[in-house]
Coordinates of N, CA, C and O and ligand atoms in Angstrom, one line a residue:
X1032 N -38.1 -7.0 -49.7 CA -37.4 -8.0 -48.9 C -36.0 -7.5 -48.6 O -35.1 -7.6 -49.4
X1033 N -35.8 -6.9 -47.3 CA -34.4 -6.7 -46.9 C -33.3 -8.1 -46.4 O -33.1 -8.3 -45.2
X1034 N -32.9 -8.7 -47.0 CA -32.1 -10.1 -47.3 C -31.2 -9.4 -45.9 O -31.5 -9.3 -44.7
X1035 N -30.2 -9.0 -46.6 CA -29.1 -8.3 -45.8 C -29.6 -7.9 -44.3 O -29.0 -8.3 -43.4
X1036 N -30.8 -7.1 -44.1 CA -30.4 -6.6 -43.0 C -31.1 -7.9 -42.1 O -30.8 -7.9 -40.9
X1037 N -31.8 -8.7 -42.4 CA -32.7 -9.9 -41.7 C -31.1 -10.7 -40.9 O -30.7 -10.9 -39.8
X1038 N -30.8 -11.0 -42.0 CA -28.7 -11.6 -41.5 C -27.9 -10.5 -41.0 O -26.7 -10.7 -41.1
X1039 N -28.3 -9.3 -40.4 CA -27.4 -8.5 -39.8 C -28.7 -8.7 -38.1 O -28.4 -8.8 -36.9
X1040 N -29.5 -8.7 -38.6 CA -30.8 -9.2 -37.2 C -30.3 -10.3 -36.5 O -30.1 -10.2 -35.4
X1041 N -30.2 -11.3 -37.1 CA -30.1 -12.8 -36.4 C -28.6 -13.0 -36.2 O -28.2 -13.8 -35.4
X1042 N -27.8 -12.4 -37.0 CA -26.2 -12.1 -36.0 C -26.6 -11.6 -34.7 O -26.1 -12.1 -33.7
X1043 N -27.7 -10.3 -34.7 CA -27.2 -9.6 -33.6 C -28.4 -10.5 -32.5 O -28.3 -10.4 -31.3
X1044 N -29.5 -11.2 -32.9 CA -30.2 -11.9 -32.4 C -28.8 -13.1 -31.6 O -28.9 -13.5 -30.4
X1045 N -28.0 -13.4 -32.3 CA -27.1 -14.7 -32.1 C -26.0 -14.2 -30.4 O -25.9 -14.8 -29.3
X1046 N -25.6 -12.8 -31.1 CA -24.7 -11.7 -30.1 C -25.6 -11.9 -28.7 O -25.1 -12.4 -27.7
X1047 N -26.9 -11.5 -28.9 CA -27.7 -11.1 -27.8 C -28.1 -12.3 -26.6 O -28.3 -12.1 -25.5
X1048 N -28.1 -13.5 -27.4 CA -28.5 -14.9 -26.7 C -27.5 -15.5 -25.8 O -27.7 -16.1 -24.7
X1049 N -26.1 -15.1 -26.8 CA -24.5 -15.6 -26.3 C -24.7 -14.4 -24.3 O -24.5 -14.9 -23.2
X1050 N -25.1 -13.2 -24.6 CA -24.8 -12.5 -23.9 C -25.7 -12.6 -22.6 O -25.2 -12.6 -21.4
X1051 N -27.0 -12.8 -22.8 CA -27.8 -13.8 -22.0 C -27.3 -14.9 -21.1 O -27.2 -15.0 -19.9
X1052 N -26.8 -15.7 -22.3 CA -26.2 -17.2 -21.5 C -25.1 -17.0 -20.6 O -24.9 -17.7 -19.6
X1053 N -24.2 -15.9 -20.9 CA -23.1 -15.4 -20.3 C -23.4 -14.6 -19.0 O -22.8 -14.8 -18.0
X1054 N -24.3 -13.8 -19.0 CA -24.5 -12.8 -17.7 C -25.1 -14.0 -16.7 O -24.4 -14.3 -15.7
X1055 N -26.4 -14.6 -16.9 CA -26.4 -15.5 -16.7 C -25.5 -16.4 -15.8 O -25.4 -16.1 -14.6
X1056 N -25.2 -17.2 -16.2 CA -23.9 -17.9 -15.7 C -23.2 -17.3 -14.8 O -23.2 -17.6 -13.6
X1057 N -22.1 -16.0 -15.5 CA -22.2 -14.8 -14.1 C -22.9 -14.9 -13.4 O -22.5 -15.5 -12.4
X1058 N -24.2 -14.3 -13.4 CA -25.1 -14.1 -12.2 C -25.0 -15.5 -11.2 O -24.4 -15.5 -10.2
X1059 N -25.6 -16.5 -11.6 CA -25.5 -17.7 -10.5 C -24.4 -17.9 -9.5 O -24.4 -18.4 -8.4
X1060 N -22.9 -17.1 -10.3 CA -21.4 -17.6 -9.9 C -21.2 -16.7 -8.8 O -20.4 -17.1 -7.9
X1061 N -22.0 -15.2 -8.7 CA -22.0 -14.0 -8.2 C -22.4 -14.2 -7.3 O -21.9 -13.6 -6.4
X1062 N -23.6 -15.1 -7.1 CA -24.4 -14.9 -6.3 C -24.4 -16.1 -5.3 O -25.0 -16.1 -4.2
X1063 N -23.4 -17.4 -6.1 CA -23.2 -18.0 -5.2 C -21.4 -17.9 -4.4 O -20.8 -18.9 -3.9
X1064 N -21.1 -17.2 -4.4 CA -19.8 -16.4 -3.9 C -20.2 -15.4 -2.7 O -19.5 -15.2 -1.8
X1065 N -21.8 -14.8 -2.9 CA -22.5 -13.7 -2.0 C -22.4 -12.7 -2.3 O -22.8 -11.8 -1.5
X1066 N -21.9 -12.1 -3.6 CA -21.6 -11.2 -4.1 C -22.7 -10.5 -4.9 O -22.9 -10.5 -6.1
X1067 N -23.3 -9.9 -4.2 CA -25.0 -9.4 -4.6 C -25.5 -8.3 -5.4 O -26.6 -8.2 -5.9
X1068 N -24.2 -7.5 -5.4 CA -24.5 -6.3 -6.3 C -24.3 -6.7 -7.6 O -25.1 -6.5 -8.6
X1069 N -23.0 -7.2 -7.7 CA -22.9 -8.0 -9.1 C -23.6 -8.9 -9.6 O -23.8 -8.8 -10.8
X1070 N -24.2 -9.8 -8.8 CA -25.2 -10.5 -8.5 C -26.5 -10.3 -9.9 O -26.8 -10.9 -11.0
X1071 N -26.7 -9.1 -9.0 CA -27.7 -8.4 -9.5 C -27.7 -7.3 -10.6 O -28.7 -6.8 -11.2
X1072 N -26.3 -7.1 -10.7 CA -26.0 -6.3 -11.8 C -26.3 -7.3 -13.5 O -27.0 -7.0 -14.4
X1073 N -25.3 -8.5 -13.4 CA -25.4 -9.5 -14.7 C -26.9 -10.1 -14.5 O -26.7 -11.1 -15.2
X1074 N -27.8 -10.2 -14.2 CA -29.0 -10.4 -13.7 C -29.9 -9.2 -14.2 O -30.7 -9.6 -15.1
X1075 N -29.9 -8.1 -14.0 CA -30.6 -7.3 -14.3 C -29.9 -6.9 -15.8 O -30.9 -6.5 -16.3
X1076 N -29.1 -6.8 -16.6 CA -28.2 -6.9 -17.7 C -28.8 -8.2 -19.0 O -29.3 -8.1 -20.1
X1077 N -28.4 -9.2 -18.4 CA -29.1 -10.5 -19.3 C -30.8 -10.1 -19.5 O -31.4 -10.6 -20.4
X1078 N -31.3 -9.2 -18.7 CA -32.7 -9.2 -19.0 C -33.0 -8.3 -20.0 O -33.9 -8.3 -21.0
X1079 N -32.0 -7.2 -19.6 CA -32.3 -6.2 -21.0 C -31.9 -6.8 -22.1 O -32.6 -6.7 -23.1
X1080 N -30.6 -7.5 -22.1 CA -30.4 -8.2 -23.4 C -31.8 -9.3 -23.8 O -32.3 -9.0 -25.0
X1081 N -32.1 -9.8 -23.5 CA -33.5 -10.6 -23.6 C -34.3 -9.8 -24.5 O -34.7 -10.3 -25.5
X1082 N -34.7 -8.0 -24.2 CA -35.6 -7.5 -24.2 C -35.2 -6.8 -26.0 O -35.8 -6.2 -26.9
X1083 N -33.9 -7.4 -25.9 CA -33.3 -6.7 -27.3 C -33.2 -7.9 -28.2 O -32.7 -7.8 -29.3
X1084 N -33.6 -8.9 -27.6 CA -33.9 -10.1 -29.0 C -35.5 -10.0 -29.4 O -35.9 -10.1 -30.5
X1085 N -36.3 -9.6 -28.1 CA -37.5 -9.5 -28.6 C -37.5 -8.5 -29.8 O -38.0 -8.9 -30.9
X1086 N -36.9 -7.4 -29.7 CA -37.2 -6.2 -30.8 C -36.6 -6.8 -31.9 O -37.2 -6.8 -33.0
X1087 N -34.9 -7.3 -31.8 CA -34.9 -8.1 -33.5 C -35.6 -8.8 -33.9 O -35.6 -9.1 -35.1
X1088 N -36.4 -9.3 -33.0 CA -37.2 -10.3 -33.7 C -38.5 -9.9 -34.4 O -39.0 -10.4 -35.4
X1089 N -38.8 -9.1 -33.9 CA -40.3 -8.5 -34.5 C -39.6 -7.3 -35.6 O -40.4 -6.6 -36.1
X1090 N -38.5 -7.2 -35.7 CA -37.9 -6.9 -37.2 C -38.2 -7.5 -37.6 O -39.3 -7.3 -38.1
X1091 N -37.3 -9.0 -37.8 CA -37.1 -10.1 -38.5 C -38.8 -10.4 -39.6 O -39.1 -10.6 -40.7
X1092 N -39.5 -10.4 -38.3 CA -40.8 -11.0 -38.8 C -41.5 -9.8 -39.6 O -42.1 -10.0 -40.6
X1093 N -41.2 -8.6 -39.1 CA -41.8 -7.6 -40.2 C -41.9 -8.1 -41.0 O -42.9 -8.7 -41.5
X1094 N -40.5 -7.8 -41.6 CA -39.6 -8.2 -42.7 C -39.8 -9.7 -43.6 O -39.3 -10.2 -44.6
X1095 N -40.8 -10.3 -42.8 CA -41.1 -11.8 -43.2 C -40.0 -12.8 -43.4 O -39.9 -13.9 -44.0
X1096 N -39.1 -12.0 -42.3 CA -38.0 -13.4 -42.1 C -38.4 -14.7 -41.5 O -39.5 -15.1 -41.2
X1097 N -36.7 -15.3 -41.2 CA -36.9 -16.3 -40.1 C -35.9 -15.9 -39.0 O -34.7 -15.6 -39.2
X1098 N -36.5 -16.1 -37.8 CA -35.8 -15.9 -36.8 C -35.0 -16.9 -36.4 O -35.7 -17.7 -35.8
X1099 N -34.0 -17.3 -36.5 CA -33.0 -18.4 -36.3 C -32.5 -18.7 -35.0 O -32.1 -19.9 -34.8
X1100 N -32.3 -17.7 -33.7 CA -32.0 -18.3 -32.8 C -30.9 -19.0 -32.5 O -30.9 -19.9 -31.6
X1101 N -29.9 -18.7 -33.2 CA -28.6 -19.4 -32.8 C -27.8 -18.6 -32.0 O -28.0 -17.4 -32.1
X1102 N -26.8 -19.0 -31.1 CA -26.4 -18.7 -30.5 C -24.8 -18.6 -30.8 O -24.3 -19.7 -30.8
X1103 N -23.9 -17.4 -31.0 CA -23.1 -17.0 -31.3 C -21.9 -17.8 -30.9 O -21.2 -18.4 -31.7
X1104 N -21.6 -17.9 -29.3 CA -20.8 -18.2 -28.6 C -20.7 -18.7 -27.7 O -21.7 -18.4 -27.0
X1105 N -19.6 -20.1 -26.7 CA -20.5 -21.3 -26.2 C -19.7 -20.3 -24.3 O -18.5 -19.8 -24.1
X1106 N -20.7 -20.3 -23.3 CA -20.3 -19.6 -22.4 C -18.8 -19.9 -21.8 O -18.4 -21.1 -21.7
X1107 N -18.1 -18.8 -21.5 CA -17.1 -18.9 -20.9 C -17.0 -19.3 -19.2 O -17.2 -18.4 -18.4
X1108 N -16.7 -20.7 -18.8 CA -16.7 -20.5 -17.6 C -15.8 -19.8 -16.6 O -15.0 -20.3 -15.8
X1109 N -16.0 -19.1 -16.8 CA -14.9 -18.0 -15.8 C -15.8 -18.0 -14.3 O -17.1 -18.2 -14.3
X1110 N -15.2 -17.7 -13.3 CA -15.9 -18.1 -12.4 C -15.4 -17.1 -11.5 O -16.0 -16.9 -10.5
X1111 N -14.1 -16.3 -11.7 CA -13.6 -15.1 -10.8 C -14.0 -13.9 -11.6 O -13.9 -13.6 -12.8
X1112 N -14.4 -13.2 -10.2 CA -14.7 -11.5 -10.4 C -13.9 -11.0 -11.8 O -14.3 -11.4 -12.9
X1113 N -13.1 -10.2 -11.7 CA -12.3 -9.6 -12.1 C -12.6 -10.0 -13.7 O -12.9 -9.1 -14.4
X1114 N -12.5 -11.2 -14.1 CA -11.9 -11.6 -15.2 C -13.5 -11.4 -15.9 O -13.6 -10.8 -17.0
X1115 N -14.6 -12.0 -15.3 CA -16.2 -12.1 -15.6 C -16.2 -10.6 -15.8 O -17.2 -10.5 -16.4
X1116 N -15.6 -9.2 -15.7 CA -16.2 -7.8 -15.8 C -15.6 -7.7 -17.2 O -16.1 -7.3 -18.2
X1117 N -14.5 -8.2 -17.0 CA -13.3 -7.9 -18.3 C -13.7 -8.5 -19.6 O -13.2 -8.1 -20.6
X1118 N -14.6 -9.4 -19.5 CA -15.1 -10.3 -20.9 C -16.5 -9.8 -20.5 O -17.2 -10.7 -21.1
X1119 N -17.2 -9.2 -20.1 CA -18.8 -8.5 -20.3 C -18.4 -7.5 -20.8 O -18.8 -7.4 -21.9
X1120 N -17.6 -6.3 -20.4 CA -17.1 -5.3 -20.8 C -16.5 -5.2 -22.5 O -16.3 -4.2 -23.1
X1121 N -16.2 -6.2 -22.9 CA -15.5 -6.2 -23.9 C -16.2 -7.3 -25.0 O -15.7 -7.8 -26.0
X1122 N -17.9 -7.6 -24.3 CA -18.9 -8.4 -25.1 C -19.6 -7.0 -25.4 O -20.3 -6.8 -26.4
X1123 N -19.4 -6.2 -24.5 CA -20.7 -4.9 -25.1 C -19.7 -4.0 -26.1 O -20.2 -3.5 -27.1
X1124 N -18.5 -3.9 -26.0 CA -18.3 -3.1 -26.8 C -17.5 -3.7 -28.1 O -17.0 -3.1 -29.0
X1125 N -17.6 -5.2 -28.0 CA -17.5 -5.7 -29.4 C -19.4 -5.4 -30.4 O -19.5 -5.0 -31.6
X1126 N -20.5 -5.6 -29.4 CA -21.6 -5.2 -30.0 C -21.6 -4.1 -30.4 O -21.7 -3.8 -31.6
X1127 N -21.4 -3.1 -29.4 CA -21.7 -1.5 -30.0 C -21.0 -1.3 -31.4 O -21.5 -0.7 -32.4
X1128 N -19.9 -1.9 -31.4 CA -19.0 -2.0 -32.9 C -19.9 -2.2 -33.7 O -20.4 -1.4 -34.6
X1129 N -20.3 -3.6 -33.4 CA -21.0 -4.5 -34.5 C -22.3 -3.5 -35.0 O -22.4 -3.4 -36.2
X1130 N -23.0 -3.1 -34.4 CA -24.3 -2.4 -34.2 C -24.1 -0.8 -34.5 O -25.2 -0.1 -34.6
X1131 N -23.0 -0.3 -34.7 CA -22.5 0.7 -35.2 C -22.9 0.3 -36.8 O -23.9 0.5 -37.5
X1132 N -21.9 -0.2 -37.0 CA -21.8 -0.8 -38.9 C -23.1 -1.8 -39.4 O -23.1 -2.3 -40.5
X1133 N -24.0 -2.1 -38.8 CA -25.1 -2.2 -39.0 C -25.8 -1.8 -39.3 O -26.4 -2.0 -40.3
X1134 N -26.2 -0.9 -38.5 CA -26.8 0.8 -38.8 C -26.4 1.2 -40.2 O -27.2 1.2 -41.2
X1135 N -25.2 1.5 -40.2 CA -25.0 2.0 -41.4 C -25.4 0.8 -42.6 O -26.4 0.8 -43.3
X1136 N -24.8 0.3 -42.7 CA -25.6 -0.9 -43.7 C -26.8 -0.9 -44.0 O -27.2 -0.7 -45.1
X1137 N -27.5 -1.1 -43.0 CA -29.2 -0.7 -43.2 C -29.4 0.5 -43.8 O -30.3 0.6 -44.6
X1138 N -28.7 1.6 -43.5 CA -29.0 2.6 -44.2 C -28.4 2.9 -45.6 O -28.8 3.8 -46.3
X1139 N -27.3 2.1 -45.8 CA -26.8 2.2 -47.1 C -28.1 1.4 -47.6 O -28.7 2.0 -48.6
X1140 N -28.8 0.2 -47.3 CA -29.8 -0.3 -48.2 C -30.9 0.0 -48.1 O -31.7 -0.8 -48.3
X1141 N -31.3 1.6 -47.8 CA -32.7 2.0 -47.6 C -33.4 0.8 -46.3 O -33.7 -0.4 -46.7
X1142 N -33.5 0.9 -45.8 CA -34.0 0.2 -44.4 C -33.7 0.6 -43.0 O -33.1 -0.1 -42.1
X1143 N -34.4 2.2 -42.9 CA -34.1 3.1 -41.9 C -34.9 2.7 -40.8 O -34.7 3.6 -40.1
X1144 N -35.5 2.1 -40.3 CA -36.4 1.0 -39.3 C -35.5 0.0 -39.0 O -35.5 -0.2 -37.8
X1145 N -34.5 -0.7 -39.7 CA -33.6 -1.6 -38.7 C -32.6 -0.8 -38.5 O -32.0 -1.3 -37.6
X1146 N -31.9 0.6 -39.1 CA -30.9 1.2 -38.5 C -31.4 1.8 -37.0 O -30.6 2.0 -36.2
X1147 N -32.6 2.0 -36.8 CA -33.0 2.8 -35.7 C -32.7 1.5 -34.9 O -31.7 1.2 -34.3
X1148 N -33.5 1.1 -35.2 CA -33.5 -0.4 -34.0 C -31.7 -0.4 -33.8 O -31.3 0.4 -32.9
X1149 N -30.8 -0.9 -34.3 CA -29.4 -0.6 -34.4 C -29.1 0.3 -33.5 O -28.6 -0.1 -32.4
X1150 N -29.2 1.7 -33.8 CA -28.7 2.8 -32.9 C -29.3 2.8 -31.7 O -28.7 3.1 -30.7
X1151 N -30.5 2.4 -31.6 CA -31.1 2.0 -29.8 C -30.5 1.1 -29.3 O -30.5 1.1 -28.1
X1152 N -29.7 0.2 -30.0 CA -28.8 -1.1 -29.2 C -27.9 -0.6 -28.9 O -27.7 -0.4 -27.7
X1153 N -27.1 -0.1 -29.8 CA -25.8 0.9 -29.2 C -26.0 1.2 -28.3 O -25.5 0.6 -27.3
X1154 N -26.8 2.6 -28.0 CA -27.2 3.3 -26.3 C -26.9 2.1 -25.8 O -25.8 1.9 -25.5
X1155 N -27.9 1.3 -25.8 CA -27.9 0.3 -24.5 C -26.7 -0.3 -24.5 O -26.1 -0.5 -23.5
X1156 N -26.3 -0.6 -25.7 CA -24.9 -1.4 -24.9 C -23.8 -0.6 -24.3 O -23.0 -1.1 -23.5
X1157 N -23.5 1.0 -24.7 CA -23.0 1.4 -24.1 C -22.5 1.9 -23.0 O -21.4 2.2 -22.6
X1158 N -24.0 1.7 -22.3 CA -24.7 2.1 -20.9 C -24.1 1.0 -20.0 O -23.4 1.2 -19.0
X1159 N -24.4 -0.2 -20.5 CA -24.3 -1.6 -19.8 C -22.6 -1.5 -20.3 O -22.1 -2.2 -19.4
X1160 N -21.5 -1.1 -21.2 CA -20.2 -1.2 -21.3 C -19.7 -0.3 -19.6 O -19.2 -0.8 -18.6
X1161 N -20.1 0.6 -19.7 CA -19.9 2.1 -18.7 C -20.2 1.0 -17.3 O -19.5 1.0 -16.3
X1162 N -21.1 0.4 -17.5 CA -21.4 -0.1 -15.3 C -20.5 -1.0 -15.7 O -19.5 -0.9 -15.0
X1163 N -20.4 -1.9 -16.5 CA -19.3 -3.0 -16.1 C -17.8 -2.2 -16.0 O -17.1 -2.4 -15.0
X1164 N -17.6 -1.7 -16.7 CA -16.2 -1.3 -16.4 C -16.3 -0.1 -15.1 O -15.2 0.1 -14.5
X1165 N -17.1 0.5 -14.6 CA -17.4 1.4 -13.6 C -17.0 0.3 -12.6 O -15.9 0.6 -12.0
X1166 N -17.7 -0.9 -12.4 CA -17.5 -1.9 -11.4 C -16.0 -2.5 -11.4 O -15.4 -2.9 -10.4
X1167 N -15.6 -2.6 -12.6 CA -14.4 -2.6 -12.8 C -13.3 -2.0 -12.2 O -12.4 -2.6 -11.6
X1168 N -13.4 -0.6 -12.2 CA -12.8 0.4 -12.1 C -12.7 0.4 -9.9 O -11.8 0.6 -9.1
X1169 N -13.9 0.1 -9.9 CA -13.9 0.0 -8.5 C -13.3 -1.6 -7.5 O -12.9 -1.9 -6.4
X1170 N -13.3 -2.2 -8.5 CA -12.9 -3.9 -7.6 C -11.0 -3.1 -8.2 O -10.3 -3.4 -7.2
X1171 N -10.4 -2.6 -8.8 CA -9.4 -2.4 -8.8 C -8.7 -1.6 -7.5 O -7.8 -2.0 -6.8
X1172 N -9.8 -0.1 -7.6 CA -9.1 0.9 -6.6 C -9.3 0.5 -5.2 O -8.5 1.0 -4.3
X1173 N -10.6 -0.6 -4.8 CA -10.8 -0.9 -3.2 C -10.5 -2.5 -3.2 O -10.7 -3.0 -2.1
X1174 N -10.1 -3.6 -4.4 CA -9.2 -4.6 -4.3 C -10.4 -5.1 -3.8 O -11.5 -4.7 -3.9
X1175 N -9.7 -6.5 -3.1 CA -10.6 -7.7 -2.5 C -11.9 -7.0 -1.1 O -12.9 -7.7 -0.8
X1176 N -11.4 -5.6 -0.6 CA -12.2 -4.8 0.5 C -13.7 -5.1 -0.3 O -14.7 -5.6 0.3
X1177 N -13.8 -4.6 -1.6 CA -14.8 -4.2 -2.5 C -16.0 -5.4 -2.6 O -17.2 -5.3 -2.7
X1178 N -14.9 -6.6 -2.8 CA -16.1 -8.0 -2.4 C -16.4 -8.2 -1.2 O -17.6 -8.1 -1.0
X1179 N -15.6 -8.5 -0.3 CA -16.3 -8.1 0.7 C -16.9 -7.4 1.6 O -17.2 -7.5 2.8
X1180 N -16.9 -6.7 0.8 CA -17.9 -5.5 1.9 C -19.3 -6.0 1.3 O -20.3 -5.8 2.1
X1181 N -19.7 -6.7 -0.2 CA -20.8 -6.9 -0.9 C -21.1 -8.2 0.1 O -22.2 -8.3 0.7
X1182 N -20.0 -9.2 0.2 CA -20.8 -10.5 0.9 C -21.5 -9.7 2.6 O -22.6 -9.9 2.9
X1183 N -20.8 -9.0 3.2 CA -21.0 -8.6 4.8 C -22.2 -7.7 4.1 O -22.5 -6.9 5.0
X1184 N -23.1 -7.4 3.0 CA -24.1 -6.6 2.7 C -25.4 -7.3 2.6 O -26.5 -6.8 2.5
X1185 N -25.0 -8.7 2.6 CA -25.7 -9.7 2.2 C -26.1 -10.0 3.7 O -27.2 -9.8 4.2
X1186 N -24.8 -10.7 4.3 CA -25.1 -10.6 6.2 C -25.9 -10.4 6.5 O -26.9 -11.2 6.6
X1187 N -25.7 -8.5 6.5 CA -26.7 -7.8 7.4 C -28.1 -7.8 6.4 O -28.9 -7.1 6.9
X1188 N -28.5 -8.2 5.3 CA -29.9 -8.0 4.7 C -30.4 -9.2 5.0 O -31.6 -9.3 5.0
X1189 N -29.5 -10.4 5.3 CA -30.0 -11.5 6.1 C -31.2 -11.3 7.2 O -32.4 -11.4 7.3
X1190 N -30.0 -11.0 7.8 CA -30.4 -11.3 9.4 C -31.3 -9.8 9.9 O -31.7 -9.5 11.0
X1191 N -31.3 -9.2 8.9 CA -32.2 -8.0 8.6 C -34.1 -8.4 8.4 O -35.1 -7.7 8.6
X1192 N -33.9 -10.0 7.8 CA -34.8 -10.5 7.1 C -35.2 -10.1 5.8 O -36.0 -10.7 5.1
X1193 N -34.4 -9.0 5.3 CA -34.6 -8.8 3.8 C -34.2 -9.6 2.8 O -33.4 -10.4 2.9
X1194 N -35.2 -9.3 1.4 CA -35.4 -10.6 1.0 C -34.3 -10.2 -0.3 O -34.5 -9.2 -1.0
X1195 N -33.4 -11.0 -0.4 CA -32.0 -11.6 -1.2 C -32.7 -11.0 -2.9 O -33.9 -11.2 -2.9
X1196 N -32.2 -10.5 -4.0 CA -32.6 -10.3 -5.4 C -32.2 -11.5 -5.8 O -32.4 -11.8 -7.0
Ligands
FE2_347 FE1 -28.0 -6.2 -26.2
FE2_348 FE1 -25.5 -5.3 -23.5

């Protein structure tokens, strides 16, 4: 019975729910602004996170835990661009941290199946750190041009008849 790393699972089970509820929330705010790439960016993001509570979870249960399902953190309503990249950006690389020293933990306690699981989260959240601040990096150097050129993209896939993500 790995005690320890089941409570390093359902922390990051807890991390991954908060991050859900948060992209999430994003996404609706994105998309009801017209802002579609973003849109679709915290939208397609909240899903991989989803896909990474499935996997702690079927740790958990290896392991003959309990999956607890709490939720870390209560969403931030932020509702402007800028500030929504700045708190996703700095939700992934609070995880990658966390999920760094987890890893290791697991493997200080012989339990090299939850470090792996661990080091596959990392990748991912680093990947997902990199586009948010990439997007970041871009709403800075082309300013308010950058949103709207995303709503006038929306426009034309309108009246294009293409169908909205
Ligand atoms: Fe994740
Ligand atoms: Fe992530």
């Amino acid at each position: 019975m790995h005690a320890k790393s089941i409570e390093f699972l359902n922390k990051a089970i807890a991390d991954e729910l908060s991050a859900i509820h948060q992209y999430m929330y994003f996404h609706f705010h994105c998309d009801d602004q017209g802002y579609d790439l973003l849109a679709g960016l915290f939208k397609k993001t909240a899903i991989q996170e989803m896909m990474h509570v499935e996997k702690l979870a079927e740790r958990i249960l290896f392991l003959k835990g309990e999956v607890e399902m709490k939720v870390a953190h209560a969403v931030k309503k932020v509702k402007e661009v800028k500030e929504m990249l700045k708190i996703a950006a700095q939700m992934e690389e609070d995880s990658a941290r966390e999920y760094n020293l987890w890893a290791n933990d697991c493997a200080a306690n012989a339990d090299s199946a939850s470090k792996q699981i661990f080091e596959g989260l990392v990748t991912d959240e680093e990947l997902h750190f990199d586009q948010y601040d990439t997007e970041m990096e871009n709403l800075v150097k082309f300013g308010d041009g950058y949103l709207a050129l995303q709503s006038i993209e929306r426009s034309k896939n309108i009246s294009a008849g293409r169908p909205i993500e």
